[in-house]
Amino acid sequence: MGRIGEVQAPVATRDALARGRLRASLVPDLLVEARRIVNTVIAGWHGRRKRGIGENFWQFRPYVEGDSSRIDWRRSARDDHTYVRDREWEAAHTVWLWADPSPSMLFKSAGALVSKESRALVLALALAELLSRSGERIAWPGLTDPFTARNGAERIAAQLGSAGSLPAKPDLSAIRRFCDIVIVSDFLDPVEETMTWLDVLARHGVRAHLIEVADPAEETFPYAGRTEFTDPETGDKLTAGRAETLAQEYRLHYTARRQELAGWCKRLGWSFTVNHTDRLASEALVRVHMAMTAGGGHRGLSAGVGQIGKAVT
């Protein structure tokens, strides 16, 4: 039987950045721009209108005695009323990004386009690019504090390239309410362990978006005959005389893990997305952007969704 999968060498962060930037550049303008339009947005992605300091015009409203806003005489000259010009409060939102660096992410089967690690980095860096372009604050737990920069993806990639070994699971306790976090992983740990790790986010009122990166062979279990399995985390080996006899039970456990984690996220109001490494990375980007903007985020992010899958590989 031919080789079905193997562990890949760790992907070069610079190469993953290039792929992330390429995907970001191909996303239609209505998604890429994600600009902070003041007449629809407050605090970045939360989208509640409020008068305040900002550059963008929101509305004209009738002048009332004692109003501290400046009268707009040009608008007032059009009829018998006096109007003031309002601007909207403009504030950046903070989105934390994290891609799982654990050894299990290095797996790539013959049916996959890339390794899980490569896909996870591309997704995280592409999101960093999109968010940076729209003026949002981004951060990587355990690596950077929140910052705003047009070259945010490059800065994060440089930090990843010089960080050496990264913890399997970063400390998330510093992430506070009104932030979003995007976590890209295969989530193959026991569900209870994943929930315990992420529970601090739920307690702090953080909105999380989980992207499960899955290799097609991990779902279908296309193994038969005598097969040796190696745990990428511990190096432990298991030899199955007839691997096909394990397939049904394996698939049941694999599906149950995903369903339990997805159901937990739904109860918390979080999003859960599955992205297969034999599918387009852009599919996950669209779903995560739509989840972030649900309930009143950037007006331009939900338009043109159908075009993405055609342009990005």
mmCIF file of C-alpha atoms in Angstrom:
data_model
loop_
_atom_site.group_PDB
_atom_site.id
_atom_site.type_symbol
_atom_site.label_atom_id
_atom_site.label_comp_id
_atom_site.label_asym_id
_atom_site.label_seq_id
_atom_site.Cartn_x
_atom_site.Cartn_y
_atom_site.Cartn_z
ATOM 1 C CA MET A 1 0.000 0.000 0.000
ATOM 2 C CA GLY A 2 1.349 3.451 -0.888
ATOM 3 C CA ARG A 3 2.184 6.058 1.695
ATOM 4 C CA ILE A 4 -0.907 7.994 2.754
ATOM 5 C CA GLY A 5 0.594 10.659 4.969
ATOM 6 C CA GLU A 6 3.775 11.914 6.524
ATOM 7 C CA VAL A 7 5.082 14.549 8.884
ATOM 8 C CA GLN A 8 6.314 17.640 7.072
ATOM 9 C CA ALA A 9 9.251 19.815 8.041
ATOM 10 C CA PRO A 10 8.142 23.008 9.817
ATOM 11 C CA VAL A 11 7.065 25.617 7.291
ATOM 12 C CA ALA A 12 9.228 28.714 6.903
ATOM 13 C CA THR A 13 7.349 31.641 8.387
ATOM 14 C CA ARG A 14 8.420 33.908 5.517
ATOM 15 C CA ASP A 15 6.927 31.516 2.955
ATOM 16 C CA ALA A 16 3.676 31.293 4.908
ATOM 17 C CA LEU A 17 3.552 35.085 5.072
ATOM 18 C CA ALA A 18 3.927 35.290 1.291
ATOM 19 C CA ARG A 19 1.026 32.883 0.810
ATOM 20 C CA GLY A 20 -1.052 34.784 3.349
ATOM 21 C CA ARG A 21 -0.369 38.096 1.589
ATOM 22 C CA LEU A 22 -1.190 36.551 -1.788
ATOM 23 C CA ARG A 23 -4.543 35.300 -0.575
ATOM 24 C CA ALA A 24 -5.275 38.626 1.087
ATOM 25 C CA SER A 25 -4.435 40.513 -2.122
ATOM 26 C CA LEU A 26 -6.879 38.377 -4.124
ATOM 27 C CA VAL A 27 -9.809 38.907 -1.777
ATOM 28 C CA PRO A 28 -12.277 41.375 -3.368
ATOM 29 C CA ASP A 29 -11.978 44.963 -2.216
ATOM 30 C CA LEU A 30 -15.258 44.890 -0.348
ATOM 31 C CA LEU A 31 -13.771 42.303 2.010
ATOM 32 C CA VAL A 32 -10.164 43.492 2.093
ATOM 33 C CA GLU A 33 -10.824 47.119 2.885
ATOM 34 C CA ALA A 34 -12.893 46.423 6.003
ATOM 35 C CA ARG A 35 -12.632 50.117 6.733
ATOM 36 C CA ARG A 36 -13.866 51.662 9.941
ATOM 37 C CA ILE A 37 -16.781 53.720 8.592
ATOM 38 C CA VAL A 38 -17.729 55.998 11.466
ATOM 39 C CA ASN A 39 -21.423 56.267 10.619
ATOM 40 C CA THR A 40 -21.845 52.506 11.175
ATOM 41 C CA VAL A 41 -18.996 51.558 13.497
ATOM 42 C CA ILE A 42 -17.992 52.132 17.090
ATOM 43 C CA ALA A 43 -15.121 50.292 18.726
ATOM 44 C CA GLY A 44 -14.154 48.637 15.470
ATOM 45 C CA TRP A 45 -16.231 45.538 14.857
ATOM 46 C CA HIS A 46 -19.165 46.178 17.210
ATOM 47 C CA GLY A 47 -20.962 48.691 15.018
ATOM 48 C CA ARG A 48 -23.055 50.885 17.363
ATOM 49 C CA ARG A 49 -23.440 54.519 16.364
ATOM 50 C CA LYS A 50 -22.365 57.213 18.799
ATOM 51 C CA ARG A 51 -21.406 60.849 18.402
ATOM 52 C CA GLY A 52 -17.784 61.617 19.193
ATOM 53 C CA ILE A 53 -14.307 62.384 17.894
ATOM 54 C CA GLY A 54 -13.655 61.036 14.434
ATOM 55 C CA GLU A 55 -12.863 61.964 10.873
ATOM 56 C CA ASN A 56 -16.009 60.683 9.164
ATOM 57 C CA PHE A 57 -19.337 62.486 8.824
ATOM 58 C CA TRP A 58 -22.347 60.777 10.358
ATOM 59 C CA GLN A 59 -25.411 63.041 10.181
ATOM 60 C CA PHE A 60 -26.957 66.485 10.316
ATOM 61 C CA ARG A 61 -29.331 67.117 13.212
ATOM 62 C CA PRO A 62 -31.340 70.127 14.372
ATOM 63 C CA TYR A 63 -29.548 72.569 16.645
ATOM 64 C CA VAL A 64 -30.834 72.805 20.227
ATOM 65 C CA GLU A 65 -30.062 75.600 22.682
ATOM 66 C CA GLY A 66 -26.831 74.977 24.555
ATOM 67 C CA ASP A 67 -25.544 72.504 21.967
ATOM 68 C CA SER A 68 -21.741 72.549 21.943
ATOM 69 C CA SER A 69 -21.478 71.205 18.386
ATOM 70 C CA ARG A 70 -20.548 73.593 15.581
ATOM 71 C CA ILE A 71 -23.416 74.884 13.454
ATOM 72 C CA ASP A 72 -23.228 73.949 9.782
ATOM 73 C CA TRP A 73 -24.323 77.208 8.146
ATOM 74 C CA ARG A 74 -24.271 75.826 4.595
ATOM 75 C CA ARG A 75 -26.766 73.082 5.465
ATOM 76 C CA SER A 76 -28.819 75.494 7.587
ATOM 77 C CA ALA A 77 -29.144 77.920 4.672
ATOM 78 C CA ARG A 78 -31.208 75.402 2.713
ATOM 79 C CA ASP A 79 -34.319 75.848 4.856
ATOM 80 C CA ASP A 80 -35.622 77.600 7.962
ATOM 81 C CA HIS A 81 -33.887 75.334 10.505
ATOM 82 C CA THR A 82 -30.437 75.438 12.084
ATOM 83 C CA TYR A 83 -28.379 72.250 11.834
ATOM 84 C CA VAL A 84 -25.187 70.921 13.363
ATOM 85 C CA ARG A 85 -22.876 68.391 11.757
ATOM 86 C CA ASP A 86 -22.137 65.250 13.787
ATOM 87 C CA ARG A 87 -19.149 62.973 13.471
ATOM 88 C CA GLU A 88 -18.969 59.464 14.851
ATOM 89 C CA TRP A 89 -16.700 58.079 17.498
ATOM 90 C CA GLU A 90 -13.957 56.086 15.796
ATOM 91 C CA ALA A 91 -12.074 53.430 17.726
ATOM 92 C CA ALA A 92 -10.010 50.414 16.702
ATOM 93 C CA HIS A 93 -10.955 46.931 17.825
ATOM 94 C CA THR A 94 -8.470 44.365 19.141
ATOM 95 C CA VAL A 95 -8.300 40.933 17.528
ATOM 96 C CA TRP A 96 -5.890 38.331 18.890
ATOM 97 C CA LEU A 97 -4.566 35.690 16.490
ATOM 98 C CA TRP A 98 -2.988 32.341 17.299
ATOM 99 C CA ALA A 99 -1.943 29.329 15.197
ATOM 100 C CA ASP A 100 -1.175 26.025 16.887
ATOM 101 C CA PRO A 101 2.573 25.221 16.707
ATOM 102 C CA SER A 102 2.301 21.692 18.120
ATOM 103 C CA PRO A 103 3.879 18.707 16.275
ATOM 104 C CA SER A 104 0.508 17.259 15.233
ATOM 105 C CA MET A 105 0.086 20.259 12.922
ATOM 106 C CA LEU A 106 2.982 19.043 10.730
ATOM 107 C CA PHE A 107 0.932 16.176 9.279
ATOM 108 C CA LYS A 108 0.138 16.158 5.567
ATOM 109 C CA SER A 109 -1.532 13.327 3.677
ATOM 110 C CA ALA A 110 -1.186 12.606 -0.015
ATOM 111 C CA GLY A 111 -4.658 14.035 -0.576
ATOM 112 C CA ALA A 112 -3.908 17.385 1.047
ATOM 113 C CA LEU A 113 -2.594 20.535 -0.592
ATOM 114 C CA VAL A 114 -0.462 21.602 2.392
ATOM 115 C CA SER A 115 0.357 20.578 5.931
ATOM 116 C CA LYS A 116 -1.945 21.656 8.730
ATOM 117 C CA GLU A 117 0.781 23.936 10.114
ATOM 118 C CA SER A 118 1.205 25.697 6.789
ATOM 119 C CA ARG A 119 -2.546 26.235 6.441
ATOM 120 C CA ALA A 120 -2.859 27.520 10.019
ATOM 121 C CA LEU A 121 -0.072 30.075 9.524
ATOM 122 C CA VAL A 122 -1.507 31.212 6.204
ATOM 123 C CA LEU A 123 -4.914 31.774 7.792
ATOM 124 C CA ALA A 124 -3.476 33.678 10.761
ATOM 125 C CA LEU A 125 -1.202 35.858 8.627
ATOM 126 C CA ALA A 126 -3.894 36.531 6.030
ATOM 127 C CA LEU A 127 -6.213 37.677 8.818
ATOM 128 C CA ALA A 128 -3.409 39.845 10.203
ATOM 129 C CA GLU A 129 -3.058 41.429 6.773
ATOM 130 C CA LEU A 130 -6.780 42.076 6.401
ATOM 131 C CA LEU A 131 -7.168 43.469 9.907
ATOM 132 C CA SER A 132 -4.074 45.661 9.600
ATOM 133 C CA ARG A 133 -5.343 47.154 6.367
ATOM 134 C CA SER A 134 -8.599 48.094 8.077
ATOM 135 C CA GLY A 135 -6.819 49.794 10.969
ATOM 136 C CA GLU A 136 -7.632 47.289 13.697
ATOM 137 C CA ARG A 137 -5.307 46.374 16.546
ATOM 138 C CA ILE A 138 -3.885 42.870 16.326
ATOM 139 C CA ALA A 139 -1.840 40.755 18.716
ATOM 140 C CA TRP A 140 -0.463 37.251 19.193
ATOM 141 C CA PRO A 141 -0.740 35.891 22.770
ATOM 142 C CA GLY A 142 2.642 35.315 24.339
ATOM 143 C CA LEU A 143 4.380 37.039 21.431
ATOM 144 C CA THR A 144 3.127 40.616 20.971
ATOM 145 C CA ASP A 145 1.007 43.195 22.734
ATOM 146 C CA PRO A 146 -1.866 44.718 20.732
ATOM 147 C CA PHE A 147 -0.634 47.137 18.080
ATOM 148 C CA THR A 148 -1.870 48.987 15.012
ATOM 149 C CA ALA A 149 0.281 48.991 11.883
ATOM 150 C CA ARG A 150 -0.231 48.747 8.153
ATOM 151 C CA ASN A 151 2.484 46.070 8.059
ATOM 152 C CA GLY A 152 0.981 44.042 10.890
ATOM 153 C CA ALA A 153 1.363 40.716 9.091
ATOM 154 C CA GLU A 154 5.070 41.341 8.477
ATOM 155 C CA ARG A 155 5.615 42.290 12.110
ATOM 156 C CA ILE A 156 3.930 39.156 13.402
ATOM 157 C CA ALA A 157 5.785 36.965 10.894
ATOM 158 C CA ALA A 158 9.102 38.505 11.994
ATOM 159 C CA GLN A 159 8.237 37.818 15.629
ATOM 160 C CA LEU A 160 7.298 34.220 14.822
ATOM 161 C CA GLY A 161 10.510 33.735 12.867
ATOM 162 C CA SER A 162 12.683 34.909 15.743
ATOM 163 C CA ALA A 163 10.682 33.425 18.616
ATOM 164 C CA GLY A 164 12.277 29.970 18.529
ATOM 165 C CA SER A 165 10.108 27.425 20.321
ATOM 166 C CA LEU A 166 6.606 28.540 21.180
ATOM 167 C CA PRO A 167 4.421 27.140 23.969
ATOM 168 C CA ALA A 168 1.914 24.522 22.895
ATOM 169 C CA LYS A 169 -0.827 26.604 24.517
ATOM 170 C CA PRO A 170 -0.299 30.261 25.406
ATOM 171 C CA ASP A 171 -1.665 31.946 28.522
ATOM 172 C CA LEU A 172 -4.944 33.609 27.557
ATOM 173 C CA SER A 173 -5.726 35.251 30.897
ATOM 174 C CA ALA A 174 -4.580 38.723 29.750
ATOM 175 C CA ILE A 175 -7.221 38.878 26.998
ATOM 176 C CA ARG A 176 -10.179 40.902 28.177
ATOM 177 C CA ARG A 177 -13.771 41.697 27.299
ATOM 178 C CA PHE A 178 -14.719 43.316 23.979
ATOM 179 C CA CYS A 179 -11.787 41.630 22.195
ATOM 180 C CA ASP A 180 -12.014 38.887 19.598
ATOM 181 C CA ILE A 181 -9.585 36.006 19.283
ATOM 182 C CA VAL A 182 -9.093 33.686 16.304
ATOM 183 C CA ILE A 183 -7.611 30.304 17.280
ATOM 184 C CA VAL A 184 -6.414 28.030 14.465
ATOM 185 C CA SER A 185 -5.657 24.442 15.478
ATOM 186 C CA ASP A 186 -6.546 20.829 14.754
ATOM 187 C CA PHE A 187 -8.137 20.615 18.249
ATOM 188 C CA LEU A 188 -7.207 16.950 18.561
ATOM 189 C CA ASP A 189 -6.663 17.176 22.314
ATOM 190 C CA PRO A 190 -9.447 15.743 24.471
ATOM 191 C CA VAL A 191 -12.385 18.148 24.343
ATOM 192 C CA GLU A 192 -12.336 18.596 28.118
ATOM 193 C CA GLU A 193 -8.738 19.849 27.965
ATOM 194 C CA THR A 194 -9.572 22.310 25.180
ATOM 195 C CA MET A 195 -12.596 23.627 27.085
ATOM 196 C CA THR A 196 -10.567 24.049 30.266
ATOM 197 C CA TRP A 197 -7.900 26.002 28.376
ATOM 198 C CA LEU A 198 -10.439 28.281 26.662
ATOM 199 C CA ASP A 199 -12.741 28.721 29.673
ATOM 200 C CA VAL A 200 -10.841 31.848 30.779
ATOM 201 C CA LEU A 201 -11.962 33.540 27.548
ATOM 202 C CA ALA A 202 -15.605 32.736 28.261
ATOM 203 C CA ARG A 203 -15.279 34.065 31.814
ATOM 204 C CA HIS A 204 -13.714 37.307 30.579
ATOM 205 C CA GLY A 205 -16.413 37.882 27.960
ATOM 206 C CA VAL A 206 -14.062 37.436 24.998
ATOM 207 C CA ARG A 207 -15.598 36.396 21.683
ATOM 208 C CA ALA A 208 -13.645 33.517 20.168
ATOM 209 C CA HIS A 209 -13.574 32.151 16.640
ATOM 210 C CA LEU A 210 -12.195 28.618 16.380
ATOM 211 C CA ILE A 211 -10.888 27.328 13.050
ATOM 212 C CA GLU A 212 -10.300 23.587 13.030
ATOM 213 C CA VAL A 213 -7.737 22.686 10.371
ATOM 214 C CA ALA A 214 -8.290 19.097 9.269
ATOM 215 C CA ASP A 215 -6.411 16.842 6.894
ATOM 216 C CA PRO A 216 -8.790 14.731 4.747
ATOM 217 C CA ALA A 217 -7.097 11.504 5.849
ATOM 218 C CA GLU A 218 -7.877 12.349 9.477
ATOM 219 C CA GLU A 219 -11.584 12.240 8.684
ATOM 220 C CA THR A 220 -11.763 9.331 6.264
ATOM 221 C CA PHE A 221 -9.128 7.047 7.862
ATOM 222 C CA PRO A 222 -8.063 5.457 4.527
ATOM 223 C CA TYR A 223 -5.732 2.897 6.100
ATOM 224 C CA ALA A 224 -5.789 -0.840 5.523
ATOM 225 C CA GLY A 225 -3.579 -3.808 6.250
ATOM 226 C CA ARG A 226 -0.637 -3.723 8.619
ATOM 227 C CA THR A 227 -0.070 -0.060 9.515
ATOM 228 C CA GLU A 228 2.189 1.639 12.042
ATOM 229 C CA PHE A 229 0.839 4.850 13.603
ATOM 230 C CA THR A 230 3.114 7.322 15.369
ATOM 231 C CA ASP A 231 1.947 9.903 17.894
ATOM 232 C CA PRO A 232 3.563 13.169 16.704
ATOM 233 C CA GLU A 233 3.412 14.640 20.207
ATOM 234 C CA THR A 234 5.046 11.802 22.161
ATOM 235 C CA GLY A 235 6.628 9.571 19.507
ATOM 236 C CA ASP A 236 4.701 6.542 20.792
ATOM 237 C CA LYS A 237 3.922 3.938 18.130
ATOM 238 C CA LEU A 238 0.931 1.673 17.562
ATOM 239 C CA THR A 239 0.950 -1.178 15.027
ATOM 240 C CA ALA A 240 -2.395 -2.379 13.686
ATOM 241 C CA GLY A 241 -2.467 -5.740 11.924
ATOM 242 C CA ARG A 242 -5.644 -4.788 10.004
ATOM 243 C CA ALA A 243 -6.077 -1.044 10.219
ATOM 244 C CA GLU A 244 -9.414 -1.118 8.391
ATOM 245 C CA THR A 245 -11.063 -2.773 11.412
ATOM 246 C CA LEU A 246 -10.433 0.422 13.416
ATOM 247 C CA ALA A 247 -11.995 2.766 10.881
ATOM 248 C CA GLN A 248 -15.616 2.828 12.035
ATOM 249 C CA GLU A 249 -14.884 3.389 15.717
ATOM 250 C CA TYR A 250 -12.222 5.960 14.873
ATOM 251 C CA ARG A 251 -14.604 7.993 12.712
ATOM 252 C CA LEU A 252 -17.259 7.936 15.427
ATOM 253 C CA HIS A 253 -14.822 9.313 18.012
ATOM 254 C CA TYR A 254 -13.422 11.878 15.580
ATOM 255 C CA THR A 255 -16.874 13.192 14.659
ATOM 256 C CA ALA A 256 -18.095 13.194 18.271
ATOM 257 C CA ARG A 257 -15.115 15.315 19.360
ATOM 258 C CA ARG A 258 -15.823 17.918 16.699
ATOM 259 C CA GLN A 259 -19.552 18.016 17.373
ATOM 260 C CA GLU A 260 -19.064 18.445 21.110
ATOM 261 C CA LEU A 261 -16.592 21.301 20.643
ATOM 262 C CA ALA A 262 -18.774 23.000 18.011
ATOM 263 C CA GLY A 263 -21.844 22.714 20.253
ATOM 264 C CA TRP A 264 -19.949 24.231 23.187
ATOM 265 C CA CYS A 265 -18.867 27.170 21.018
ATOM 266 C CA LYS A 266 -22.428 27.729 19.819
ATOM 267 C CA ARG A 267 -23.721 27.892 23.396
ATOM 268 C CA LEU A 268 -21.117 30.552 24.196
ATOM 269 C CA GLY A 269 -21.952 32.605 21.107
ATOM 270 C CA TRP A 270 -18.602 31.768 19.500
ATOM 271 C CA SER A 271 -18.028 30.668 15.924
ATOM 272 C CA PHE A 272 -16.598 27.303 14.890
ATOM 273 C CA THR A 273 -15.274 26.725 11.373
ATOM 274 C CA VAL A 274 -13.708 23.640 9.805
ATOM 275 C CA ASN A 275 -11.157 24.147 7.041
ATOM 276 C CA HIS A 276 -9.813 21.083 5.216
ATOM 277 C CA THR A 277 -6.303 21.176 3.814
ATOM 278 C CA ASP A 278 -7.589 19.871 0.466
ATOM 279 C CA ARG A 279 -9.920 22.883 0.244
ATOM 280 C CA LEU A 280 -9.338 26.628 -0.173
ATOM 281 C CA ALA A 281 -8.028 28.676 2.731
ATOM 282 C CA SER A 282 -10.279 31.509 1.598
ATOM 283 C CA GLU A 283 -13.364 29.530 2.604
ATOM 284 C CA ALA A 284 -12.385 29.815 6.264
ATOM 285 C CA LEU A 285 -11.474 33.496 5.901
ATOM 286 C CA VAL A 286 -14.952 34.288 4.576
ATOM 287 C CA ARG A 287 -16.713 32.419 7.387
ATOM 288 C CA VAL A 288 -14.594 33.999 10.116
ATOM 289 C CA HIS A 289 -15.077 37.496 8.693
ATOM 290 C CA MET A 290 -18.830 36.946 8.550
ATOM 291 C CA ALA A 291 -18.820 35.701 12.158
ATOM 292 C CA MET A 292 -16.822 38.740 13.304
ATOM 293 C CA THR A 293 -19.162 41.171 11.582
ATOM 294 C CA ALA A 294 -22.377 39.422 12.644
ATOM 295 C CA GLY A 295 -24.610 41.738 14.605
ATOM 296 C CA GLY A 296 -23.205 44.930 13.127
ATOM 297 C CA GLY A 297 -19.580 44.962 12.174
ATOM 298 C CA HIS A 298 -17.890 46.404 9.108
ATOM 299 C CA ARG A 299 -20.454 47.054 6.437
ATOM 300 C CA GLY A 300 -18.178 46.120 3.556
ATOM 301 C CA LEU A 301 -17.010 42.754 4.810
ATOM 302 C CA SER A 302 -20.079 40.697 3.949
ATOM 303 C CA ALA A 303 -20.320 41.788 0.311
ATOM 304 C CA GLY A 304 -18.782 39.842 -2.540
ATOM 305 C CA VAL A 305 -18.404 36.639 -0.555
ATOM 306 C CA GLY A 306 -19.240 34.424 -3.489
ATOM 307 C CA GLN A 307 -16.260 35.660 -5.478
ATOM 308 C CA ILE A 308 -13.553 34.567 -3.070
ATOM 309 C CA GLY A 309 -13.506 30.862 -3.656
ATOM 310 C CA LYS A 310 -13.029 31.389 -7.381
ATOM 311 C CA ALA A 311 -9.903 33.495 -7.066
ATOM 312 C CA VAL A 312 -7.920 31.995 -4.209
ATOM 313 C CA THR A 313 -6.168 28.652 -4.121
#
